[in-house]
Each structure stands twice: as structure tokens, then as C-alpha cells.
Amino acid sequence: METNNIYPEVYNLSNLILAWRRARKGKTRKDYIIDFEQNLGENLRKLKFELMSQTYQPISLVTFILRDPKTRKISKSDFRDRIVHHILVKVIEPIFDKSFIYDSCANRKNKGNLFALKRFDLFKRKVTNNLKSEAFCFKADIKHYFPEVNHEILMNIIKRKIKDEKIIWLIEKILKNGARGELTRIGMPLGNLTSQFFANVYLNELDYFVKHILKVKYYIRYVDDFVILHSSLKQLEIWKFKINIFLKEKLRLELHSEKSKIISLSRGIDFVGFRNFYYFRILRKRNIKSILDKIKKYNQGLLSYEKMLESFQGWDAYAKWADSFRLRKEFTKKLI
């Protein structure tokens, strides 16, 4: 695919309309969307002109702290900037996605949590001789991943595939808006669609190192969490050491010392929101606590029936992936 003249796709009006529809999905009652859509045609034409003339400037991010229960710093882009994020990802994603490994599971079409869980189950059976022998998992977490992504390294990776200087200009505009540090810009804001996409681009370097240099067979990555399954504890220790060196030298990242461990599969592995054992899978405690807190608010009259029902249906669909029939039945009774 030619990548030296793709920028016109960014300000193509049909693409802008599609990006607007994707950006507003599930949020149509929000005040900022209602305001934007009062002059929808004019706002989209203005955005088209700014992109076409390269006068586009992102609006400063709004940052807030989310506790669910893990404390996270979320940075929210203005709605018009989210439209630009959607259109940029639409244009460049096909160029990169074909080079991503099969078991990179987050923020990709036809992938996600359930896909990652199914791959984990398959790999678990292979390394344990169909659950007949012991095996181990290197459960890894990259320390402060999003805040530590190095822009120079990321842009060098992107420039290998994108030759259109105007696309490069737009990417740098978006990255700079959420960066910290004047001399060496680092960090991507949690909450941006572009951050989710660039997270895969950046760690695709790790994926290739693990799969093609270390020749690891049973590796799955979901954003900055990844697992490697093997029957040999010693082999996993060797790979852990080499991966940490690669992350430090090539990507200026490092493994989280407390969260990156080699564990027997029989002890259960925390991965993509579930604790995965040999013969069953359970929900993590914080997922149970989250829905219990909402049920409590509903029973106290602090949450409407509609909001409670929406939250519970989403949680129930997620909980079905675990062995949770009795738990789901018990929680359903609390709502009747």
C-alpha cells in the first residue's frame, strides 16, 4: 500500500462524517455532543479546512482521576479532536495491523478479552499435555507504560511505514498535546483512541522480539500485560531476563518488578480481568466489588433503574465468561 500520499483521506468529508459517527457512539446525550451537532455541517467543514490547510490545533486535554478501584489518571480530548483521532486511526490502522502478530489482542477487530481468554486456554492445554502435567506462566506487566512511551522511538517506528509527511505532522500534533517533558517528550494520555492504537505500534517491537528472536510459541499480549506459557521454569526465567533487557535498551521501558512473576498454572493466573485455573475461571474480586457497589447505590436510590440495568447487563455479559452461574443468579435477585 502506498503511504506517501494518504493525507487527503484525513480531510475527506465522507471519512469525517464516518469518524463523527464513531466518536459519538454511545454518547449522544452528552451536552458537548449536542452542542457540536447544533452546527454539525459548519463544524465538520471547519475541521476539514483546518486539516486540509494544516492549521489544525488540538484543544488542551481535560484531566481527571478515575478510581475503579485502581486509581488512574484519564485525559479527555475535546470532541472535535476525538473525530480527528478516529479518522487518523481509520486511515493508518490497515497499514500497521497486517504486521501485528496474531496474539496481540487489544483494540483490534475480531480480537479482545474473549479472544485472549480462548488463546490462553488453548496454550494452557498444549503446555500441560492436556492438563496432565505441570507448567508455568510468566505473567508480565510493563511499569508505567503509557506515561513512559518515548515519542522519538515511536515516531521512528511509525516513519518506517508512513512516508506521508503531512500524516507525520498530524501524529506529532496529537502526541505533543498529551506529552510531558520539553527536551525528551514522553507519555501518551490514557483515554485517547490514538493512544490505544500507538500502544500496539510501540509494543509490536516487543512482540517481534519475543516471537522471532526468542522463538516463544505461547505468548499473548493485551496492551501492556502479557503472558508466556512454558513447561520449564528455567526457560521462563531466561526469557524474563532477556525481555527486560530488550525493553530497557530498545523501548526505554521496564518490567514492573512486583507484578511480573513466574507462577505455576495451578495457582491461577490473573489475565484480562479473570483468574484462570487449570479447570475453571473465576472473576477477579474487584470486578465483583464494582457491581456490588452499584447495586448498593441502586438500593439506596442513588442510581436509576435504567442506569442500574445497563450496568448489570454489561457486567453479566462479561461475567458469563467465568464460572459464575450462582454468583450471577444471586446478584440478579438483589435487583428484583
Short mmCIF file of C-alpha atoms in Angstrom, two decimals:
data_model
loop_
_atom_site.label_atom_id
_atom_site.label_comp_id
_atom_site.label_asym_id
_atom_site.label_seq_id
_atom_site.Cartn_x
_atom_site.Cartn_y
_atom_site.Cartn_z
CA MET A 1 0.00 0.00 0.00
CA GLU A 2 1.33 3.44 -0.97
CA THR A 3 1.82 5.57 2.15
CA ASN A 4 3.42 8.71 0.70
CA ASN A 5 0.14 10.44 -0.28
CA ILE A 6 -2.61 9.30 2.09
CA TYR A 7 -3.22 12.59 3.90
CA PRO A 8 -6.16 13.62 1.65
CA GLU A 9 -8.07 10.68 3.20
CA VAL A 10 -7.89 12.52 6.55
CA TYR A 11 -9.90 15.54 5.36
CA ASN A 12 -12.18 13.60 3.01
CA LEU A 13 -15.70 14.68 4.01
CA SER A 14 -17.14 11.15 3.87
CA ASN A 15 -14.41 9.96 6.24
CA LEU A 16 -15.05 12.91 8.55
CA ILE A 17 -18.74 12.03 8.74
CA LEU A 18 -17.90 8.38 9.48
CA ALA A 19 -15.42 9.47 12.16
CA TRP A 20 -18.02 11.78 13.74
CA ARG A 21 -20.49 8.86 13.93
CA ARG A 22 -17.91 6.62 15.59
CA ALA A 23 -16.84 9.32 18.06
CA ARG A 24 -20.43 9.97 19.17
CA LYS A 25 -21.43 6.31 19.52
CA GLY A 26 -22.99 5.63 22.92
CA LYS A 27 -22.65 9.28 23.98
CA THR A 28 -25.39 11.05 22.02
CA ARG A 29 -26.97 12.58 25.14
CA LYS A 30 -23.80 14.30 26.27
CA ASP A 31 -24.01 18.11 26.30
CA TYR A 32 -20.78 18.57 24.35
CA ILE A 33 -22.07 16.38 21.52
CA ILE A 34 -25.43 18.14 21.43
CA ASP A 35 -23.58 21.49 21.24
CA PHE A 36 -21.32 20.26 18.42
CA GLU A 37 -24.27 18.91 16.45
CA GLN A 38 -26.29 22.13 16.62
CA ASN A 39 -23.99 23.37 13.83
CA LEU A 40 -22.83 19.99 12.60
CA GLY A 41 -22.29 20.87 8.92
CA GLU A 42 -20.40 24.04 9.73
CA ASN A 43 -18.26 22.34 12.40
CA LEU A 44 -17.27 19.48 10.08
CA ARG A 45 -16.48 21.86 7.22
CA LYS A 46 -14.32 23.96 9.55
CA LEU A 47 -12.48 20.85 10.72
CA LYS A 48 -11.99 19.77 7.10
CA PHE A 49 -10.48 23.17 6.23
CA GLU A 50 -8.14 23.13 9.26
CA LEU A 51 -6.88 19.65 8.39
CA MET A 52 -6.56 20.42 4.68
CA SER A 53 -4.64 23.68 5.32
CA GLN A 54 -2.64 22.16 8.20
CA THR A 55 -3.84 24.88 10.58
CA TYR A 56 -5.43 22.31 12.90
CA GLN A 57 -4.55 22.69 16.59
CA PRO A 58 -5.80 20.22 19.24
CA ILE A 59 -7.54 21.69 22.28
CA SER A 60 -5.81 21.11 25.63
CA LEU A 61 -6.78 17.87 27.34
CA VAL A 62 -9.05 17.77 30.39
CA THR A 63 -7.53 15.52 33.05
CA PHE A 64 -9.31 13.77 35.92
CA ILE A 65 -8.69 10.91 38.33
CA LEU A 66 -10.75 7.71 38.00
CA ARG A 67 -10.93 5.15 40.81
CA ASP A 68 -12.50 1.85 39.79
CA PRO A 69 -10.95 0.77 42.29
CA LYS A 70 -7.50 1.16 40.71
CA THR A 71 -6.54 4.85 40.58
CA ARG A 72 -5.89 6.05 37.04
CA LYS A 73 -5.22 9.46 35.52
CA ILE A 74 -7.52 9.86 32.49
CA SER A 75 -7.03 12.63 29.94
CA LYS A 76 -10.08 13.56 27.90
CA SER A 77 -9.81 15.13 24.45
CA ASP A 78 -12.28 17.65 23.10
CA PHE A 79 -14.98 16.03 20.94
CA ARG A 80 -13.70 17.60 17.69
CA ASP A 81 -10.24 16.18 18.44
CA ARG A 82 -11.75 12.75 19.02
CA ILE A 83 -13.19 12.93 15.50
CA VAL A 84 -9.66 13.57 14.22
CA HIS A 85 -8.35 10.61 16.26
CA HIS A 86 -10.96 8.32 14.71
CA ILE A 87 -10.20 9.42 11.18
CA LEU A 88 -6.42 9.14 11.64
CA VAL A 89 -6.70 5.61 13.03
CA LYS A 90 -9.09 4.65 10.20
CA VAL A 91 -6.54 5.79 7.61
CA ILE A 92 -3.34 4.32 9.10
CA GLU A 93 -4.58 1.26 11.02
CA PRO A 94 -4.74 -1.04 7.93
CA ILE A 95 -1.09 -0.22 7.18
CA PHE A 96 0.09 -1.38 10.61
CA ASP A 97 -2.44 -4.07 11.53
CA LYS A 98 -1.21 -6.52 8.89
CA SER A 99 2.21 -6.50 10.60
CA PHE A 100 0.85 -7.14 14.11
CA ILE A 101 1.21 -10.67 15.48
CA TYR A 102 -1.88 -12.87 15.73
CA ASP A 103 -1.82 -12.88 19.54
CA SER A 104 -1.77 -9.13 20.04
CA CYS A 105 -5.33 -8.99 21.33
CA ALA A 106 -6.29 -5.46 22.47
CA ASN A 107 -8.02 -2.77 20.40
CA ARG A 108 -8.15 -4.81 17.20
CA LYS A 109 -11.02 -6.03 15.04
CA ASN A 110 -12.24 -9.52 15.93
CA LYS A 111 -9.92 -9.65 18.95
CA GLY A 112 -10.36 -8.56 22.59
CA ASN A 113 -10.78 -10.14 26.05
CA LEU A 114 -12.66 -13.26 24.97
CA PHE A 115 -10.19 -13.94 22.16
CA ALA A 116 -7.29 -13.61 24.65
CA LEU A 117 -9.01 -15.97 27.11
CA LYS A 118 -9.59 -18.60 24.43
CA ARG A 119 -5.95 -18.40 23.33
CA PHE A 120 -4.85 -18.73 26.97
CA ASP A 121 -6.98 -21.87 27.36
CA LEU A 122 -5.55 -23.35 24.16
CA PHE A 123 -1.94 -22.62 25.18
CA LYS A 124 -2.58 -23.92 28.72
CA ARG A 125 -3.70 -27.27 27.31
CA LYS A 126 -0.70 -27.50 24.99
CA VAL A 127 1.96 -26.82 27.64
CA THR A 128 0.34 -29.15 30.21
CA ASN A 129 -0.20 -32.07 27.84
CA ASN A 130 -3.96 -31.52 28.00
CA LEU A 131 -3.89 -30.62 31.74
CA LYS A 132 -1.97 -33.77 32.71
CA SER A 133 1.34 -32.20 33.74
CA GLU A 134 2.63 -29.10 35.50
CA ALA A 135 3.55 -25.94 33.60
CA PHE A 136 4.29 -22.30 34.37
CA CYS A 137 3.33 -18.82 33.28
CA PHE A 138 5.47 -15.70 33.10
CA LYS A 139 2.83 -13.07 33.91
CA ALA A 140 4.29 -9.69 32.97
CA ASP A 141 3.30 -6.09 33.41
CA ILE A 142 5.20 -3.11 31.98
CA LYS A 143 5.87 -0.42 34.58
CA HIS A 144 4.04 2.90 33.95
CA TYR A 145 3.60 2.04 30.28
CA PHE A 146 1.52 4.90 28.87
CA PRO A 147 3.36 7.67 30.79
CA GLU A 148 6.76 6.34 29.64
CA VAL A 149 6.29 5.86 25.88
CA ASN A 150 9.15 7.70 24.18
CA HIS A 151 7.96 9.87 21.27
CA GLU A 152 11.22 9.76 19.33
CA ILE A 153 11.25 5.96 19.36
CA LEU A 154 7.54 5.80 18.48
CA MET A 155 7.92 8.24 15.58
CA ASN A 156 10.91 6.30 14.20
CA ILE A 157 8.77 3.13 14.24
CA ILE A 158 5.89 4.93 12.51
CA LYS A 159 8.15 6.50 9.86
CA ARG A 160 9.25 3.07 8.70
CA LYS A 161 5.76 2.56 7.27
CA ILE A 162 4.31 6.07 6.84
CA LYS A 163 6.06 8.20 4.22
CA ASP A 164 3.47 10.98 4.01
CA GLU A 165 4.98 14.00 5.84
CA LYS A 166 1.55 15.51 6.46
CA ILE A 167 0.38 12.38 8.29
CA ILE A 168 3.57 12.57 10.36
CA TRP A 169 2.78 16.22 11.13
CA LEU A 170 -0.71 15.31 12.37
CA ILE A 171 0.54 12.43 14.53
CA GLU A 172 3.12 14.70 16.15
CA LYS A 173 0.43 17.32 16.84
CA ILE A 174 -1.68 14.73 18.66
CA LEU A 175 1.25 13.25 20.58
CA LYS A 176 2.57 16.64 21.68
CA ASN A 177 -0.84 17.56 23.10
CA GLY A 178 -0.62 14.77 25.68
CA ALA A 179 3.13 14.74 26.32
CA ARG A 180 5.30 15.67 29.25
CA GLY A 181 8.93 16.80 29.11
CA GLU A 182 10.38 19.55 26.91
CA LEU A 183 13.64 18.02 25.67
CA THR A 184 12.62 14.36 25.51
CA ARG A 185 8.87 14.15 25.03
CA ILE A 186 7.35 11.08 26.65
CA GLY A 187 3.92 9.79 27.55
CA MET A 188 0.54 9.20 25.94
CA PRO A 189 -2.75 10.07 27.66
CA LEU A 190 -4.97 7.25 28.87
CA GLY A 191 -8.36 7.69 27.20
CA ASN A 192 -7.37 8.64 23.66
CA LEU A 193 -8.17 6.26 20.79
CA THR A 194 -4.82 7.17 19.24
CA SER A 195 -3.01 6.19 22.47
CA GLN A 196 -4.61 2.74 22.34
CA PHE A 197 -3.55 2.32 18.72
CA PHE A 198 0.01 3.64 19.22
CA ALA A 199 0.34 1.34 22.24
CA ASN A 200 0.13 -1.62 19.84
CA VAL A 201 2.50 0.01 17.33
CA TYR A 202 5.13 0.60 20.05
CA LEU A 203 4.91 -2.85 21.64
CA ASN A 204 4.82 -4.59 18.28
CA GLU A 205 8.62 -4.26 18.56
CA LEU A 206 8.45 -6.40 21.72
CA ASP A 207 6.11 -8.87 20.01
CA TYR A 208 8.60 -9.42 17.19
CA PHE A 209 11.49 -9.82 19.62
CA VAL A 210 9.58 -12.43 21.65
CA LYS A 211 8.19 -14.36 18.67
CA HIS A 212 11.05 -14.14 16.15
CA ILE A 213 14.23 -13.69 18.19
CA LEU A 214 13.41 -15.65 21.34
CA LYS A 215 11.19 -18.05 19.32
CA VAL A 216 8.49 -18.16 22.03
CA LYS A 217 5.46 -20.23 20.98
CA TYR A 218 2.90 -19.47 23.67
CA TYR A 219 2.81 -15.68 24.07
CA ILE A 220 -0.25 -13.42 24.35
CA ARG A 221 -0.25 -9.64 24.81
CA TYR A 222 -3.16 -7.44 25.86
CA VAL A 223 -1.96 -3.78 25.82
CA ASP A 224 0.93 -3.73 28.36
CA ASP A 225 0.03 -7.04 30.05
CA PHE A 226 1.44 -10.20 28.53
CA VAL A 227 1.82 -13.86 29.38
CA ILE A 228 4.23 -16.57 28.26
CA LEU A 229 3.41 -20.22 28.99
CA HIS A 230 6.02 -22.99 29.13
CA SER A 231 6.69 -26.30 30.86
CA SER A 232 10.15 -25.15 32.01
CA LEU A 233 10.54 -22.70 34.89
CA LYS A 234 14.21 -22.17 33.98
CA GLN A 235 13.37 -21.28 30.37
CA LEU A 236 10.86 -18.66 31.50
CA GLU A 237 13.47 -17.12 33.83
CA ILE A 238 15.89 -16.79 30.90
CA TRP A 239 13.22 -15.17 28.73
CA LYS A 240 12.19 -12.80 31.53
CA PHE A 241 15.78 -11.58 31.86
CA LYS A 242 16.20 -11.08 28.10
CA ILE A 243 12.83 -9.32 27.70
CA ASN A 244 13.65 -6.83 30.44
CA ILE A 245 16.98 -6.00 28.78
CA PHE A 246 15.23 -5.53 25.41
CA LEU A 247 12.58 -3.23 26.93
CA LYS A 248 15.23 -1.07 28.62
CA GLU A 249 17.60 -0.83 25.67
CA LYS A 250 15.19 -0.57 22.74
CA LEU A 251 11.98 0.95 24.12
CA ARG A 252 13.15 2.67 27.35
CA LEU A 253 10.65 0.72 29.38
CA GLU A 254 10.97 -1.89 32.12
CA LEU A 255 9.03 -4.71 33.69
CA HIS A 256 7.12 -3.99 36.87
CA SER A 257 9.23 -5.83 39.48
CA GLU A 258 6.27 -6.71 41.74
CA LYS A 259 3.71 -7.56 39.07
CA SER A 260 5.99 -9.54 36.73
CA LYS A 261 6.28 -13.06 38.11
CA ILE A 262 6.66 -16.68 37.05
CA ILE A 263 3.81 -18.68 38.56
CA SER A 264 2.65 -22.29 38.40
CA LEU A 265 -0.51 -22.52 36.29
CA SER A 266 -2.12 -24.50 39.12
CA ARG A 267 -2.11 -21.36 41.31
CA GLY A 268 -4.31 -19.43 38.89
CA ILE A 269 -3.18 -16.63 36.57
CA ASP A 270 -4.70 -13.14 36.62
CA PHE A 271 -5.21 -12.19 32.97
CA VAL A 272 -7.68 -9.86 31.19
CA GLY A 273 -9.90 -9.48 34.24
CA PHE A 274 -10.16 -13.13 35.27
CA ARG A 275 -8.24 -15.60 37.40
CA ASN A 276 -7.53 -18.58 35.18
CA PHE A 277 -7.01 -22.02 36.76
CA TYR A 278 -6.49 -25.48 35.21
CA TYR A 279 -10.17 -26.47 35.12
CA PHE A 280 -12.12 -23.29 35.76
CA ARG A 281 -12.07 -19.48 35.61
CA ILE A 282 -13.30 -17.01 38.22
CA LEU A 283 -13.94 -13.27 38.29
CA ARG A 284 -11.42 -11.03 39.99
CA LYS A 285 -12.56 -9.64 43.35
CA ARG A 286 -12.54 -6.04 42.13
CA ASN A 287 -14.98 -6.89 39.32
CA ILE A 288 -17.39 -8.36 41.88
CA LYS A 289 -16.93 -5.39 44.22
CA SER A 290 -17.62 -2.94 41.36
CA ILE A 291 -21.08 -4.35 40.58
CA LEU A 292 -21.91 -4.79 44.30
CA ASP A 293 -21.16 -1.09 44.86
CA LYS A 294 -23.56 -0.16 42.05
CA ILE A 295 -26.28 -2.45 43.42
CA LYS A 296 -25.84 -0.80 46.81
CA LYS A 297 -26.22 2.67 45.25
CA TYR A 298 -29.32 1.48 43.38
CA ASN A 299 -30.90 0.12 46.58
CA GLN A 300 -30.17 3.46 48.30
CA GLY A 301 -31.92 5.34 45.48
CA LEU A 302 -28.66 6.91 44.23
CA LEU A 303 -28.82 5.15 40.84
CA SER A 304 -31.77 4.97 38.46
CA TYR A 305 -33.25 1.64 37.37
CA GLU A 306 -32.25 2.32 33.75
CA LYS A 307 -28.61 3.03 34.68
CA MET A 308 -28.50 0.02 37.01
CA LEU A 309 -29.98 -2.27 34.36
CA GLU A 310 -27.49 -1.04 31.75
CA SER A 311 -24.55 -1.59 34.12
CA PHE A 312 -25.77 -5.00 35.25
CA GLN A 313 -26.39 -6.29 31.72
CA GLY A 314 -22.86 -5.26 30.72
CA TRP A 315 -21.37 -6.90 33.82
CA ASP A 316 -23.48 -10.06 33.36
CA ALA A 317 -22.34 -10.47 29.75
CA TYR A 318 -18.74 -10.16 30.96
CA ALA A 319 -19.23 -12.45 33.99
CA LYS A 320 -20.59 -15.26 31.78
CA TRP A 321 -17.02 -15.87 30.60
CA ALA A 322 -16.22 -17.11 34.11
CA ASP A 323 -17.71 -19.98 36.13
CA SER A 324 -20.15 -17.62 37.80
CA PHE A 325 -23.68 -19.02 37.41
CA ARG A 326 -24.52 -18.98 41.13
CA LEU A 327 -22.99 -15.54 41.64
CA ARG A 328 -24.92 -14.01 38.73
CA LYS A 329 -28.16 -15.62 39.97
CA GLU A 330 -27.57 -14.24 43.48
CA PHE A 331 -26.92 -10.71 42.17
CA THR A 332 -29.98 -10.84 39.92
CA LYS A 333 -32.15 -11.50 43.00
CA LYS A 334 -30.77 -8.32 44.61
CA LEU A 335 -32.30 -6.29 41.78
CA ILE A 336 -35.80 -7.80 41.96
#
